[in-house]
Amino acid sequence: MTQPVAKRFPTPSIDRLPDDIRTRLLAVQEKSGFVPNVFLTLAYRPDEFRAFFAYHDALMDRDSGLTKAEREMIIVATSAANQCHYCVIAHGAILRVYAKNPLIADQVAVNYRKADLSPRQKAMLDFAVKVALHSHSINDADFPQLREHGFSDEDIWDIGAIAALFALSNRMANLINMRPNDEFYVLGRVPKS
Amino acid sequence: MTQPVAKRFPTPSIDRLPDDIRTRLLAVQEKSGFVPNVFLTLAYRPDEFRAFFAYHDALMDRDSGLTKAEREMIIVATSAANQCHYCVIAHGAILRVYAKNPLIADQVAVNYRKADLSPRQKAMLDFAVKVALHSHSINDADFPQLREHGFSDEDIWDIGAIAALFALSNRMANLINMRPNDEFYVLGRVPKS
Amino acid sequence: MTQPVAKRFPTPSIDRLPDDIRTRLLAVQEKSGFVPNVFLTLAYRPDEFRAFFAYHDALMDRDSGLTKAEREMIIVATSAANQCHYCVIAHGAILRVYAKNPLIADQVAVNYRKADLSPRQKAMLDFAVKVALHSHSINDADFPQLREHGFSDEDIWDIGAIAALFALSNRMANLINMRPNDEFYVLGRVPKS
Amino acid sequence: MTQPVAKRFPTPSIDRLPDDIRTRLLAVQEKSGFVPNVFLTLAYRPDEFRAFFAYHDALMDRDSGLTKAEREMIIVATSAANQCHYCVIAHGAILRVYAKNPLIADQVAVNYRKADLSPRQKAMLDFAVKVALHSHSINDADFPQLREHGFSDEDIWDIGAIAALFALSNRMANLINMRPNDEFYVLGRVPKS
Amino acid sequence: MTQPVAKRFPTPSIDRLPDDIRTRLLAVQEKSGFVPNVFLTLAYRPDEFRAFFAYHDALMDRDSGLTKAEREMIIVATSAANQCHYCVIAHGAILRVYAKNPLIADQVAVNYRKADLSPRQKAMLDFAVKVALHSHSINDADFPQLREHGFSDEDIWDIGAIAALFALSNRMANLINMRPNDEFYVLGRVPKS
Amino acid sequence: MTQPVAKRFPTPSIDRLPDDIRTRLLAVQEKSGFVPNVFLTLAYRPDEFRAFFAYHDALMDRDSGLTKAEREMIIVATSAANQCHYCVIAHGAILRVYAKNPLIADQVAVNYRKADLSPRQKAMLDFAVKVALHSHSINDADFPQLREHGFSDEDIWDIGAIAALFALSNRMANLINMRPNDEFYVLGRVPKS
């Protein structure tokens, strides 16, 4: 495959990026074996790149009542609702890795209501998709329902904020026509022996 | 009016905020005469606060082919499409100030298609609302249409990215039930003599 | 501003109108200080003008369990749902005046669910918006819910009928591209001292 | 069948109605052989009754570039879009009578795009349904398209105003749960010999 | 009327059809007095014809907890939701015949929620329309609600499967632009004496 | 994984099925190494099973201007629009196998507009999704557009009929809560060496 990583805006070459951004890209490459295209394409605007990943890290790396896999589920379910090619494929891969479950990402992407999830996780995704698609109708009655499933107010902020951040991310990926790296499609599909 | 600034999560007191955040709030207060509630409510999560405002500044303060008023139009039109109470009222005020036009914000909020805007500005808002509501259907044919109105590729990124950032912001404001300060409702309605 | 009051159909001059219509316009002008454009534009068809205002007066001037401000809330909320430029701006002004509240109209226009309203008023607007957007799904179960908030059957008719009348009015304003008078934007924003 | 004419509000008895309204009902009964339920149910509020029928007569009885059958087509198509039981059945009958065509009403009610209509009539209904469902998006480009089919500006007002009046009527019928008279179902189905 | 039975694909002549299909058409003609156009138009592809009618007969002729009239109600209600000209008109006729009720088909077609049906039948149609329009959201909670109305699991399969088969049928009729025979419009409107 | 193949209706055991159905299941098992759950779950109703697979074979095995991979694309794209868990996963696998492309199924499932497809294939899927979601608006103008991409009328029938058949299939799978076999998730992801 020699498809461009994104078709509508230039992709900067790694060696001409600001030091902090190049360092981050090389660290990711070291860890994953490739540079996810979201890093390359967003680096076209360094300040926006830095803000996006600062936001991402604040939510995805923090201590939370949500597991890392659950946070990825939110991304996959809401990105599927927005038909975001990049985010469903890339975060689907990450979800498989974190959940150590080769089936879960495709299930959540097609229809999370039928996925192999706990009632608590389905309630989490119901709320995340509401934030993604109908945030104007969020109301006070949503909160006790989530608390009944054991979510704290901090957890609810996390659910909502992740859905909100990927509302941004989905729109940027759709704007840029960002292409997921081929590596993501198979990542985590076969449990490592 | 003694309504709380937001009803679902705690609002930190200014004197207990991290130094950089408190400094920013006091600077805004100095300039505007009040602290917009978005600063108070998002400061509950300092790292997310910093990322949000870094993103905001990267887009709203940069040199751009879009005027400051046009960038606010994008925020008002897309926030109205998302029924975001805080963003329509607060950024409506800022739009009136930048555009020196007491009517424009309400017009854009109700139906930008009928507002006193140039065809170029309506094309800009058509695309911004597409990014806000139907980003999956953005296609290559959208770009030459925008270029015909004189928008460069950098401008198109700006239109899309502002719509994307406020997709995030609208969802956070709806999650938190953020309340616009009373001051915003009248700001810019009467041209200063 | 020298924008035309409506762009798609002729606007008759006041001195050539039938006597009864001219008399009504002059009375409104006497009271308000200006002639709202809805009077000028609808006067193009005198018989329809007379029927519209007869309907309007029958609902808006009658003794009702709904206050005058509440009736205007119905108009603003349903007209916002229909993105009717004229009705949101003009009746927003009247709402501010009747409610003696400079904030309420913008709140109801953006998202009445988050406005400073009583639960009874929110239930009233939930039903009004249902009539405006999904009247085919009105069912018997809606009625006891409204009665629990203290609405009589007469009140329910009033809510529904006002939403229905402005379903007509919004469509006519959108057809004609009716322009709200500049005066409406500021009316009632500053409490008179 | 002994179903009530409407289930949610009282239906006044004819002999207790104001003179002008009773006279109108008796005239209709004389002409049609029965009193259509819209007359009985709306007579519950005499002033609104008078305004509604004044509006109706102003549009439906005036000289117009639209035939009487075409005006009824607008009512049937937009009432079907609103799933209004009364208006589709009752005006479907009137359409059959005016058009002297036993098939046309059912065709227009199910999907006017596939009905036995001229391209001019389909363009008329496209616009009427736009007014009924998406009036906020009416724009200047709609007008030359209609003029190409031979519609004058007066005709366009008529199309829009009839769609607007029945936006009101459909909502009232759905609010009241108005029941069409059994007579309407067969009227005009068999050409008189 | 000399309209073609369908406008976009050829309609085979009866005498050139495979024997089994011609036999079925002649049997229907014998029984009904005319050949419904669905037989003529689908016969263009004999294998698909055979599969469709095998599916149809399996569902519509089987012993079921649903009466034949109830099964036709499902077809009329879901076909109206899909705006399928052929199916609403043709199966509306069959519904009138089976139900021995000249009003019911038009009522179900316009808005089954207001038709002269039992609560059980309305619950059946609520579920059928959910299958037709929002099948992704069918969930386990739908089943006990239907069982409370006396539907067995076999009945629920029947409701869902009929809605599913006519999801296919509606799309084929819309693809082909299939025209209902004129005979259907009046069938069953006058009770036979 | 020991999840049931479907949760809402019984799944018959293979040895108690009618001979013809058991033979078909064993043949599939022989070829694929497992029995796809759609065979097991639909076999609960033998007559409907036979009709469904007769329809399937008539469309999917016939000589056609559409390749086998293109026919599977139609299934994946329309099933994703209907959020059908079973069909997206199972037919996604078959699409990968026929297309010898490990990426294409996920791309088509998330957003076919951004998949690695030819303009002809995107036009095919635009029409298939229109049949799936908005078949009432199919019009004569759709046909020349498809012919410009080289589709014959027979091909157009095939596109529409496959979309129609899977409109049925998606609804049955959602009704039954049919579960895709685990084998489908990895099938065709790694090109055979």
Tab-separated table of C-alpha atoms in Angstrom, chain B residues 14-26 50:
chain	number	residue	atom	x	y	z
B	14	ILE	CA	-9.949	31.164	42.415
B	15	ASP	CA	-7.453	31.440	45.248
B	16	ARG	CA	-6.877	27.710	45.360
B	17	LEU	CA	-6.112	27.298	41.672
B	18	PRO	CA	-2.629	26.549	40.294
B	19	ASP	CA	-0.663	29.747	39.718
B	20	ASP	CA	-0.763	29.710	35.923
B	21	ILE	CA	-4.487	29.231	35.835
B	22	ARG	CA	-5.172	31.842	38.489
B	23	THR	CA	-2.993	34.284	36.605
B	24	ARG	CA	-4.970	33.720	33.420
B	25	LEU	CA	-8.277	34.185	35.225
B	26	LEU	CA	-7.150	37.403	36.846
B	50	ARG	CA	-4.580	24.109	30.009
